[in-house]
Amino acid sequence: MKNTRAGRAKSKLLSLLASGAAATLIVSGASLGSVATAAHAADNPNITVTAEPLVTVNGRGADTKDSLTVWRAAALNFKWDASNANPQPGDSFSIGLPDEFKTRESIQELPFEFQGTSVGKCELLERKITCTFNDAIRGKINIHGEGRALLTAQKATTSGTSTFDLNGKVTPLPLPNNELIKTVGNGYGPWTFGKNTVSIAYNATRVHWSLGFGADFVAKALGRTADGSTQTISFIDTLSGPEHTFDD
């Protein structure tokens, strides 16, 4: 048996997000005025970062009430406040992840905006998120905002909390439903049929899909008899997302 057509869907980033790919990091902010200040460039421990209990998310990045298991995704919703930090260009705040989590993907530069203006960039490493202000922050006061980062659970836990480093403050955060992260063993089962891809990257323009199927399942579904002879079947893949096309 063979798959007679394999496709690669490509789309603009907006279409990817609109069709279900979850944004890995979203950070926003607000400013309530400005004042003249002198510039300096250094880490700013006076920027406070707080976070809510983690929540399990589905493939579209939407919150669910599911328990969190290894290799499933969770959302970290956090708030940052630089109102009393006098932030300057080059100042940053960061979030360090515990061993049981990693970011969904490593990205060197993501936009960091509020009120339609770029005020810096955020960098995602496997175990750390850092957001750094640029010159647009100069002179602003009462600056604060919020963010949402998607993480992947990579280890089981022995407690219902995980310890994060919120800009220098070690903070235990409740896991989804205050439950442990568990490893789920599915056991053996005959393969049926599936279409899969890896996580869609932030700036991806192509998606590589894989079709997997069990010969016994397909033979039964199509009413074929496995008699030792060579037989050919075809799969027709249909793309429904806006601006998605096959890259032949």
Short mmCIF file of N, CA and C in Angstrom, two decimals, residues 62-243:
data_model
loop_
_atom_site.label_atom_id
_atom_site.label_comp_id
_atom_site.label_asym_id
_atom_site.label_seq_id
_atom_site.Cartn_x
_atom_site.Cartn_y
_atom_site.Cartn_z
N ALA A 62 -6.12 26.95 23.56
CA ALA A 62 -7.25 27.35 24.40
C ALA A 62 -7.22 26.60 25.72
N ASP A 63 -7.60 27.27 26.80
CA ASP A 63 -7.60 26.66 28.12
C ASP A 63 -8.56 25.47 28.18
N THR A 64 -8.16 24.44 28.92
CA THR A 64 -9.03 23.30 29.18
C THR A 64 -8.97 22.99 30.68
N LYS A 65 -9.82 22.10 31.12
CA LYS A 65 -9.81 21.66 32.51
C LYS A 65 -9.12 20.31 32.65
N ASP A 66 -8.42 19.89 31.62
CA ASP A 66 -7.75 18.59 31.62
C ASP A 66 -6.58 18.57 32.59
N SER A 67 -6.26 17.37 33.06
CA SER A 67 -5.03 17.18 33.81
C SER A 67 -3.85 17.33 32.86
N LEU A 68 -2.69 17.70 33.41
CA LEU A 68 -1.50 17.87 32.58
C LEU A 68 -0.66 16.61 32.63
N THR A 69 -0.36 16.07 31.47
CA THR A 69 0.50 14.90 31.37
C THR A 69 1.74 15.25 30.56
N VAL A 70 2.75 14.40 30.67
CA VAL A 70 4.01 14.64 29.97
C VAL A 70 3.77 14.77 28.47
N TRP A 71 4.37 15.80 27.88
CA TRP A 71 4.32 16.17 26.47
C TRP A 71 3.05 16.92 26.08
N ARG A 72 2.18 17.19 27.04
CA ARG A 72 1.06 18.07 26.74
C ARG A 72 1.47 19.52 27.01
N ALA A 73 0.71 20.45 26.49
CA ALA A 73 1.05 21.87 26.62
C ALA A 73 0.27 22.52 27.76
N ALA A 74 0.90 23.52 28.37
CA ALA A 74 0.27 24.31 29.42
C ALA A 74 0.54 25.78 29.16
N ALA A 75 -0.34 26.62 29.66
CA ALA A 75 -0.17 28.07 29.51
C ALA A 75 0.26 28.68 30.83
N LEU A 76 1.25 29.57 30.75
CA LEU A 76 1.69 30.36 31.89
C LEU A 76 1.22 31.79 31.67
N ASN A 77 0.24 32.22 32.43
CA ASN A 77 -0.26 33.59 32.35
C ASN A 77 0.40 34.42 33.44
N PHE A 78 1.05 35.51 33.03
CA PHE A 78 1.80 36.30 34.00
C PHE A 78 1.56 37.79 33.80
N LYS A 79 1.87 38.55 34.85
CA LYS A 79 1.80 40.01 34.79
C LYS A 79 3.16 40.58 35.17
N TRP A 80 3.53 41.67 34.53
CA TRP A 80 4.78 42.34 34.88
C TRP A 80 4.49 43.80 35.19
N ASP A 81 5.24 44.36 36.13
CA ASP A 81 4.99 45.73 36.58
C ASP A 81 6.32 46.44 36.78
N ALA A 82 6.55 47.47 35.96
CA ALA A 82 7.77 48.28 36.07
C ALA A 82 7.47 49.67 36.60
N SER A 83 6.32 49.83 37.27
CA SER A 83 5.90 51.15 37.75
C SER A 83 6.91 51.77 38.70
N ASN A 84 7.54 50.95 39.52
CA ASN A 84 8.51 51.45 40.50
C ASN A 84 9.94 51.10 40.13
N ALA A 85 10.16 50.77 38.86
CA ALA A 85 11.48 50.30 38.44
C ALA A 85 12.24 51.29 37.57
N ASN A 86 11.58 52.40 37.17
CA ASN A 86 12.21 53.39 36.29
C ASN A 86 12.93 52.70 35.12
N PRO A 87 12.22 51.91 34.32
CA PRO A 87 12.88 51.12 33.27
C PRO A 87 13.52 51.98 32.20
N GLN A 88 14.69 51.55 31.75
CA GLN A 88 15.47 52.25 30.74
C GLN A 88 15.75 51.32 29.57
N PRO A 89 16.13 51.86 28.42
CA PRO A 89 16.51 51.01 27.30
C PRO A 89 17.59 50.01 27.71
N GLY A 90 17.39 48.76 27.40
CA GLY A 90 18.33 47.71 27.79
C GLY A 90 17.91 46.96 29.03
N ASP A 91 17.01 47.52 29.82
CA ASP A 91 16.50 46.81 30.99
C ASP A 91 15.65 45.63 30.55
N SER A 92 15.61 44.61 31.37
CA SER A 92 14.84 43.42 31.00
C SER A 92 14.22 42.78 32.23
N PHE A 93 13.30 41.87 31.99
CA PHE A 93 12.80 40.98 33.03
C PHE A 93 12.74 39.58 32.45
N SER A 94 12.79 38.58 33.31
CA SER A 94 12.89 37.21 32.80
C SER A 94 12.07 36.25 33.65
N ILE A 95 11.80 35.10 33.07
CA ILE A 95 11.12 34.00 33.75
C ILE A 95 11.93 32.74 33.51
N GLY A 96 12.40 32.12 34.58
CA GLY A 96 13.14 30.87 34.47
C GLY A 96 12.22 29.69 34.72
N LEU A 97 12.35 28.66 33.90
CA LEU A 97 11.47 27.50 34.00
C LEU A 97 12.11 26.37 34.81
N PRO A 98 11.31 25.60 35.52
CA PRO A 98 11.83 24.43 36.23
C PRO A 98 12.12 23.29 35.26
N ASP A 99 12.75 22.23 35.78
CA ASP A 99 13.16 21.11 34.93
C ASP A 99 11.99 20.45 34.21
N GLU A 100 10.82 20.49 34.83
CA GLU A 100 9.70 19.75 34.25
C GLU A 100 9.02 20.47 33.09
N PHE A 101 9.49 21.67 32.75
CA PHE A 101 8.90 22.41 31.64
C PHE A 101 9.97 22.91 30.68
N LYS A 102 9.57 23.12 29.44
CA LYS A 102 10.37 23.83 28.46
C LYS A 102 9.42 24.66 27.60
N THR A 103 9.96 25.71 26.97
CA THR A 103 9.12 26.50 26.07
C THR A 103 8.75 25.66 24.85
N ARG A 104 7.62 25.98 24.23
CA ARG A 104 7.17 25.22 23.07
C ARG A 104 8.20 25.25 21.95
N GLU A 105 8.92 26.36 21.82
CA GLU A 105 9.97 26.47 20.81
C GLU A 105 10.93 27.57 21.22
N SER A 106 12.16 27.49 20.73
CA SER A 106 13.16 28.52 21.01
C SER A 106 13.12 29.56 19.89
N ILE A 107 12.92 30.82 20.27
CA ILE A 107 12.83 31.91 19.31
C ILE A 107 13.73 33.04 19.79
N GLN A 108 14.61 33.53 18.95
CA GLN A 108 15.56 34.56 19.36
C GLN A 108 14.92 35.92 19.50
N GLU A 109 13.87 36.18 18.73
CA GLU A 109 13.29 37.52 18.80
C GLU A 109 11.79 37.49 18.51
N LEU A 110 11.03 37.95 19.48
CA LEU A 110 9.59 38.12 19.32
C LEU A 110 9.24 39.57 19.64
N PRO A 111 8.28 40.17 18.96
CA PRO A 111 7.93 41.57 19.25
C PRO A 111 7.36 41.73 20.64
N PHE A 112 7.69 42.84 21.26
CA PHE A 112 7.23 43.20 22.59
C PHE A 112 6.58 44.57 22.45
N GLU A 113 5.26 44.62 22.48
CA GLU A 113 4.55 45.84 22.12
C GLU A 113 3.51 46.23 23.16
N PHE A 114 3.18 47.52 23.17
CA PHE A 114 1.94 47.98 23.78
C PHE A 114 1.50 49.26 23.08
N GLN A 115 0.22 49.47 23.05
CA GLN A 115 -0.37 50.65 22.41
C GLN A 115 0.12 50.80 20.96
N GLY A 116 0.36 49.67 20.30
CA GLY A 116 0.76 49.68 18.91
C GLY A 116 2.20 50.05 18.66
N THR A 117 2.99 50.20 19.71
CA THR A 117 4.39 50.61 19.57
C THR A 117 5.31 49.50 20.05
N SER A 118 6.35 49.21 19.29
CA SER A 118 7.35 48.24 19.72
C SER A 118 8.21 48.86 20.82
N VAL A 119 8.24 48.22 21.97
CA VAL A 119 9.04 48.74 23.08
C VAL A 119 10.18 47.79 23.43
N GLY A 120 10.40 46.78 22.60
CA GLY A 120 11.49 45.86 22.88
C GLY A 120 11.27 44.53 22.19
N LYS A 121 11.98 43.52 22.67
CA LYS A 121 11.85 42.18 22.11
C LYS A 121 11.94 41.15 23.23
N CYS A 122 11.38 40.00 22.97
CA CYS A 122 11.45 38.89 23.91
C CYS A 122 12.20 37.73 23.25
N GLU A 123 12.99 37.03 24.04
CA GLU A 123 13.74 35.88 23.56
C GLU A 123 13.29 34.65 24.34
N LEU A 124 13.01 33.58 23.62
CA LEU A 124 12.63 32.32 24.24
C LEU A 124 13.76 31.31 24.08
N LEU A 125 14.34 30.91 25.19
CA LEU A 125 15.25 29.78 25.21
C LEU A 125 14.46 28.59 25.76
N GLU A 126 15.07 27.44 25.76
CA GLU A 126 14.33 26.25 26.19
C GLU A 126 13.83 26.39 27.62
N ARG A 127 14.63 27.02 28.49
CA ARG A 127 14.25 27.09 29.90
C ARG A 127 14.18 28.51 30.43
N LYS A 128 14.14 29.51 29.55
CA LYS A 128 14.11 30.89 30.03
C LYS A 128 13.44 31.80 29.02
N ILE A 129 12.64 32.74 29.52
CA ILE A 129 12.00 33.77 28.71
C ILE A 129 12.52 35.11 29.18
N THR A 130 13.04 35.93 28.27
CA THR A 130 13.58 37.24 28.62
C THR A 130 13.00 38.30 27.71
N CYS A 131 12.46 39.36 28.29
CA CYS A 131 11.93 40.49 27.53
C CYS A 131 12.76 41.73 27.85
N THR A 132 13.27 42.40 26.81
CA THR A 132 14.17 43.53 26.96
C THR A 132 13.58 44.77 26.31
N PHE A 133 13.62 45.90 27.04
CA PHE A 133 13.08 47.16 26.53
C PHE A 133 14.05 47.82 25.56
N ASN A 134 13.51 48.56 24.58
CA ASN A 134 14.34 49.34 23.67
C ASN A 134 14.16 50.83 23.95
N ASP A 135 14.62 51.68 23.03
CA ASP A 135 14.60 53.13 23.26
C ASP A 135 13.19 53.70 23.43
N ALA A 136 12.19 53.00 22.93
CA ALA A 136 10.82 53.52 23.02
C ALA A 136 10.31 53.59 24.45
N ILE A 137 10.99 52.89 25.37
CA ILE A 137 10.55 52.92 26.76
C ILE A 137 11.04 54.16 27.49
N ARG A 138 11.98 54.87 26.89
CA ARG A 138 12.59 56.02 27.54
C ARG A 138 11.52 57.06 27.92
N GLY A 139 11.56 57.48 29.16
CA GLY A 139 10.67 58.53 29.62
C GLY A 139 9.30 58.07 30.08
N LYS A 140 8.99 56.80 29.95
CA LYS A 140 7.68 56.30 30.34
C LYS A 140 7.64 55.99 31.84
N ILE A 141 6.46 56.15 32.43
CA ILE A 141 6.27 55.81 33.84
C ILE A 141 5.02 54.94 33.98
N ASN A 142 4.86 54.36 35.16
CA ASN A 142 3.69 53.52 35.45
C ASN A 142 3.46 52.48 34.36
N ILE A 143 4.53 51.79 34.00
CA ILE A 143 4.48 50.81 32.92
C ILE A 143 4.19 49.43 33.50
N HIS A 144 3.20 48.78 32.95
CA HIS A 144 2.87 47.44 33.39
C HIS A 144 2.16 46.71 32.26
N GLY A 145 2.06 45.40 32.39
CA GLY A 145 1.41 44.63 31.34
C GLY A 145 1.25 43.18 31.74
N GLU A 146 0.94 42.37 30.76
CA GLU A 146 0.72 40.95 31.02
C GLU A 146 1.21 40.13 29.84
N GLY A 147 1.34 38.85 30.05
CA GLY A 147 1.80 37.97 28.99
C GLY A 147 1.26 36.56 29.17
N ARG A 148 1.42 35.78 28.14
CA ARG A 148 0.97 34.38 28.15
C ARG A 148 1.97 33.57 27.34
N ALA A 149 2.56 32.58 27.97
CA ALA A 149 3.55 31.73 27.31
C ALA A 149 3.07 30.29 27.31
N LEU A 150 3.27 29.60 26.18
CA LEU A 150 2.92 28.19 26.09
C LEU A 150 4.15 27.34 26.36
N LEU A 151 3.98 26.38 27.26
CA LEU A 151 5.06 25.51 27.68
C LEU A 151 4.70 24.06 27.39
N THR A 152 5.72 23.21 27.36
CA THR A 152 5.51 21.78 27.20
C THR A 152 5.99 21.07 28.46
N ALA A 153 5.14 20.23 29.03
CA ALA A 153 5.53 19.43 30.19
C ALA A 153 6.44 18.30 29.71
N GLN A 154 7.62 18.19 30.31
CA GLN A 154 8.56 17.16 29.84
C GLN A 154 8.97 16.17 30.92
N LYS A 155 8.50 16.37 32.15
CA LYS A 155 8.81 15.44 33.23
C LYS A 155 7.62 15.32 34.17
N ALA A 156 7.48 14.15 34.77
CA ALA A 156 6.47 13.96 35.80
C ALA A 156 6.91 14.65 37.08
N THR A 157 5.96 14.98 37.95
CA THR A 157 6.27 15.65 39.21
C THR A 157 5.79 14.80 40.39
N THR A 158 6.29 15.15 41.57
CA THR A 158 5.86 14.47 42.79
C THR A 158 5.03 15.38 43.68
N SER A 159 4.74 16.59 43.21
CA SER A 159 3.89 17.51 43.95
C SER A 159 3.01 18.27 42.97
N GLY A 160 2.05 19.00 43.50
CA GLY A 160 1.11 19.75 42.67
C GLY A 160 1.56 21.15 42.35
N THR A 161 2.85 21.45 42.59
CA THR A 161 3.39 22.76 42.25
C THR A 161 4.72 22.60 41.52
N SER A 162 5.10 23.63 40.77
CA SER A 162 6.42 23.71 40.14
C SER A 162 7.01 25.07 40.46
N THR A 163 8.33 25.12 40.67
CA THR A 163 8.98 26.34 41.11
C THR A 163 9.58 27.09 39.93
N PHE A 164 9.11 28.32 39.73
CA PHE A 164 9.58 29.19 38.66
C PHE A 164 10.41 30.34 39.25
N ASP A 165 11.31 30.88 38.45
CA ASP A 165 12.08 32.06 38.82
C ASP A 165 11.45 33.25 38.11
N LEU A 166 10.68 34.04 38.85
CA LEU A 166 9.98 35.20 38.27
C LEU A 166 10.82 36.44 38.48
N ASN A 167 11.72 36.69 37.55
CA ASN A 167 12.65 37.83 37.58
C ASN A 167 13.40 37.91 38.90
N GLY A 168 13.95 36.78 39.32
CA GLY A 168 14.77 36.74 40.52
C GLY A 168 14.04 36.28 41.76
N LYS A 169 12.75 36.14 41.70
CA LYS A 169 11.96 35.69 42.85
C LYS A 169 11.52 34.25 42.62
N VAL A 170 12.04 33.35 43.45
CA VAL A 170 11.70 31.94 43.33
C VAL A 170 10.26 31.75 43.82
N THR A 171 9.41 31.24 42.94
CA THR A 171 7.98 31.20 43.23
C THR A 171 7.38 29.85 42.85
N PRO A 172 6.78 29.12 43.82
CA PRO A 172 6.06 27.89 43.46
C PRO A 172 4.70 28.24 42.86
N LEU A 173 4.39 27.64 41.73
CA LEU A 173 3.11 27.88 41.06
C LEU A 173 2.31 26.59 41.02
N PRO A 174 1.01 26.67 41.32
CA PRO A 174 0.17 25.47 41.25
C PRO A 174 0.08 24.94 39.82
N LEU A 175 0.16 23.63 39.69
CA LEU A 175 -0.03 22.98 38.40
C LEU A 175 -1.52 22.88 38.09
N PRO A 176 -1.91 22.60 36.85
CA PRO A 176 -3.33 22.53 36.51
C PRO A 176 -4.11 21.63 37.46
N ASN A 177 -5.20 22.16 37.98
CA ASN A 177 -6.09 21.44 38.92
C ASN A 177 -5.38 21.03 40.21
N ASN A 178 -4.23 21.65 40.49
CA ASN A 178 -3.42 21.31 41.66
C ASN A 178 -3.02 19.83 41.66
N GLU A 179 -2.87 19.26 40.48
CA GLU A 179 -2.54 17.85 40.35
C GLU A 179 -1.10 17.66 39.90
N LEU A 180 -0.61 16.44 40.03
CA LEU A 180 0.72 16.10 39.56
C LEU A 180 0.75 16.06 38.04
N ILE A 181 1.93 16.31 37.48
CA ILE A 181 2.16 15.99 36.07
C ILE A 181 2.48 14.50 36.01
N LYS A 182 1.73 13.77 35.22
CA LYS A 182 1.91 12.32 35.17
C LYS A 182 2.33 11.86 33.78
N THR A 183 3.03 10.74 33.77
CA THR A 183 3.36 10.08 32.50
C THR A 183 2.25 9.09 32.19
N VAL A 184 1.67 9.22 31.02
CA VAL A 184 0.55 8.36 30.65
C VAL A 184 1.04 7.26 29.73
N GLY A 185 0.84 6.03 30.13
CA GLY A 185 1.18 4.90 29.29
C GLY A 185 -0.05 4.41 28.55
N ASN A 186 -0.03 4.46 27.26
CA ASN A 186 -1.20 4.07 26.48
C ASN A 186 -1.31 2.57 26.25
N GLY A 187 -0.22 1.83 26.51
CA GLY A 187 -0.26 0.41 26.22
C GLY A 187 -0.26 0.13 24.72
N TYR A 188 -0.31 -1.12 24.38
CA TYR A 188 -0.28 -1.48 22.96
C TYR A 188 -1.68 -1.44 22.37
N GLY A 189 -1.76 -0.96 21.16
CA GLY A 189 -3.01 -0.98 20.41
C GLY A 189 -2.67 -0.95 18.94
N PRO A 190 -3.39 -1.68 18.12
CA PRO A 190 -3.10 -1.68 16.68
C PRO A 190 -3.30 -0.29 16.09
N TRP A 191 -2.42 0.11 15.20
CA TRP A 191 -2.49 1.44 14.59
C TRP A 191 -3.69 1.50 13.65
N THR A 192 -4.40 2.62 13.71
CA THR A 192 -5.56 2.80 12.84
C THR A 192 -5.21 3.77 11.71
N PHE A 193 -5.48 5.05 11.93
CA PHE A 193 -5.17 6.05 10.91
C PHE A 193 -4.97 7.39 11.59
N GLY A 194 -4.00 8.16 11.12
CA GLY A 194 -3.77 9.46 11.71
C GLY A 194 -3.00 10.39 10.79
N LYS A 195 -3.24 11.69 10.96
CA LYS A 195 -2.51 12.73 10.25
C LYS A 195 -1.86 13.62 11.30
N ASN A 196 -0.57 13.78 11.24
CA ASN A 196 0.15 14.47 12.30
C ASN A 196 1.18 15.44 11.75
N THR A 197 1.52 16.40 12.60
CA THR A 197 2.62 17.31 12.32
C THR A 197 3.24 17.71 13.64
N VAL A 198 4.43 18.26 13.59
CA VAL A 198 5.06 18.79 14.79
C VAL A 198 4.44 20.15 15.09
N SER A 199 4.78 20.74 16.23
CA SER A 199 4.26 22.06 16.57
C SER A 199 4.63 23.07 15.49
N ILE A 200 3.69 23.94 15.15
CA ILE A 200 3.93 24.95 14.12
C ILE A 200 4.71 26.10 14.73
N ALA A 201 5.86 26.41 14.17
CA ALA A 201 6.71 27.47 14.70
C ALA A 201 6.09 28.84 14.48
N TYR A 202 6.56 29.80 15.28
CA TYR A 202 6.01 31.15 15.26
C TYR A 202 6.06 31.77 13.87
N ASN A 203 7.19 31.62 13.19
CA ASN A 203 7.37 32.27 11.89
C ASN A 203 7.34 31.27 10.73
N ALA A 204 6.68 30.14 10.92
CA ALA A 204 6.66 29.11 9.89
C ALA A 204 5.80 29.51 8.70
N THR A 205 6.22 29.13 7.52
CA THR A 205 5.41 29.32 6.31
C THR A 205 5.05 27.98 5.67
N ARG A 206 5.62 26.89 6.18
CA ARG A 206 5.31 25.57 5.66
C ARG A 206 5.04 24.60 6.81
N VAL A 207 4.17 23.67 6.58
CA VAL A 207 3.86 22.64 7.55
C VAL A 207 4.01 21.29 6.87
N HIS A 208 4.77 20.39 7.46
CA HIS A 208 5.00 19.06 6.90
C HIS A 208 4.08 18.07 7.62
N TRP A 209 3.15 17.51 6.88
CA TRP A 209 2.19 16.57 7.45
C TRP A 209 2.64 15.13 7.16
N SER A 210 2.32 14.25 8.08
CA SER A 210 2.60 12.82 7.89
C SER A 210 1.30 12.04 8.05
N LEU A 211 1.08 11.09 7.15
CA LEU A 211 -0.07 10.19 7.25
C LEU A 211 0.43 8.83 7.70
N GLY A 212 -0.17 8.32 8.76
CA GLY A 212 0.19 6.99 9.25
C GLY A 212 -1.04 6.10 9.30
N PHE A 213 -0.89 4.85 8.92
CA PHE A 213 -2.05 3.96 8.93
C PHE A 213 -1.62 2.52 9.17
N GLY A 214 -2.54 1.77 9.74
CA GLY A 214 -2.32 0.34 9.93
C GLY A 214 -2.93 -0.43 8.77
N ALA A 215 -2.19 -1.38 8.25
CA ALA A 215 -2.65 -2.13 7.07
C ALA A 215 -3.95 -2.88 7.36
N ASP A 216 -4.05 -3.48 8.53
CA ASP A 216 -5.27 -4.23 8.86
C ASP A 216 -6.48 -3.31 8.94
N PHE A 217 -6.29 -2.14 9.54
CA PHE A 217 -7.39 -1.18 9.68
C PHE A 217 -7.88 -0.70 8.32
N VAL A 218 -6.93 -0.32 7.45
CA VAL A 218 -7.30 0.20 6.14
C VAL A 218 -7.94 -0.90 5.29
N ALA A 219 -7.41 -2.11 5.35
CA ALA A 219 -7.97 -3.20 4.57
C ALA A 219 -9.42 -3.46 4.96
N LYS A 220 -9.69 -3.44 6.25
CA LYS A 220 -11.06 -3.66 6.73
C LYS A 220 -11.97 -2.51 6.33
N ALA A 221 -11.47 -1.27 6.47
CA ALA A 221 -12.28 -0.09 6.15
C ALA A 221 -12.64 -0.04 4.67
N LEU A 222 -11.74 -0.52 3.81
CA LEU A 222 -11.98 -0.47 2.37
C LEU A 222 -12.55 -1.77 1.81
N GLY A 223 -12.72 -2.74 2.68
CA GLY A 223 -13.25 -4.02 2.21
C GLY A 223 -12.27 -4.80 1.38
N ARG A 224 -10.98 -4.59 1.62
CA ARG A 224 -9.94 -5.32 0.88
C ARG A 224 -9.56 -6.60 1.63
N THR A 225 -9.03 -7.54 0.92
CA THR A 225 -8.52 -8.76 1.51
C THR A 225 -7.02 -8.82 1.32
N ALA A 226 -6.30 -8.98 2.43
CA ALA A 226 -4.84 -9.09 2.36
C ALA A 226 -4.49 -10.51 1.94
N ASP A 227 -4.30 -10.70 0.63
CA ASP A 227 -4.06 -12.04 0.10
C ASP A 227 -2.64 -12.25 -0.38
N GLY A 228 -1.77 -11.30 -0.04
CA GLY A 228 -0.37 -11.44 -0.45
C GLY A 228 -0.04 -10.74 -1.74
N SER A 229 -1.05 -10.28 -2.45
CA SER A 229 -0.79 -9.57 -3.70
C SER A 229 -0.55 -8.09 -3.43
N THR A 230 0.09 -7.41 -4.36
CA THR A 230 0.33 -5.97 -4.24
C THR A 230 -0.93 -5.20 -4.60
N GLN A 231 -1.39 -4.36 -3.69
CA GLN A 231 -2.59 -3.57 -3.92
C GLN A 231 -2.25 -2.10 -3.70
N THR A 232 -2.93 -1.23 -4.41
CA THR A 232 -2.68 0.21 -4.32
C THR A 232 -3.92 0.93 -3.82
N ILE A 233 -3.74 1.82 -2.88
CA ILE A 233 -4.83 2.67 -2.41
C ILE A 233 -4.36 4.12 -2.48
N SER A 234 -5.30 5.04 -2.47
CA SER A 234 -4.97 6.46 -2.55
C SER A 234 -5.62 7.21 -1.39
N PHE A 235 -4.89 8.18 -0.86
CA PHE A 235 -5.43 9.08 0.15
C PHE A 235 -5.57 10.46 -0.49
N ILE A 236 -6.69 11.09 -0.32
CA ILE A 236 -6.91 12.44 -0.83
C ILE A 236 -6.93 13.40 0.36
N ASP A 237 -5.97 14.30 0.39
CA ASP A 237 -5.83 15.24 1.51
C ASP A 237 -6.47 16.57 1.11
N THR A 238 -7.37 17.06 1.92
CA THR A 238 -8.06 18.32 1.64
C THR A 238 -7.67 19.37 2.66
N LEU A 239 -7.23 20.54 2.20
CA LEU A 239 -6.87 21.64 3.08
C LEU A 239 -8.05 22.60 3.19
N SER A 240 -8.42 22.93 4.42
CA SER A 240 -9.59 23.79 4.62
C SER A 240 -9.23 25.17 5.17
N GLY A 241 -8.00 25.36 5.62
CA GLY A 241 -7.62 26.65 6.19
C GLY A 241 -7.48 27.72 5.12
N PRO A 242 -7.73 28.98 5.47
CA PRO A 242 -7.58 30.07 4.50
C PRO A 242 -6.13 30.24 4.06
N GLU A 243 -5.93 30.45 2.76
CA GLU A 243 -4.62 30.70 2.17
C GLU A 243 -3.67 29.52 2.29
#
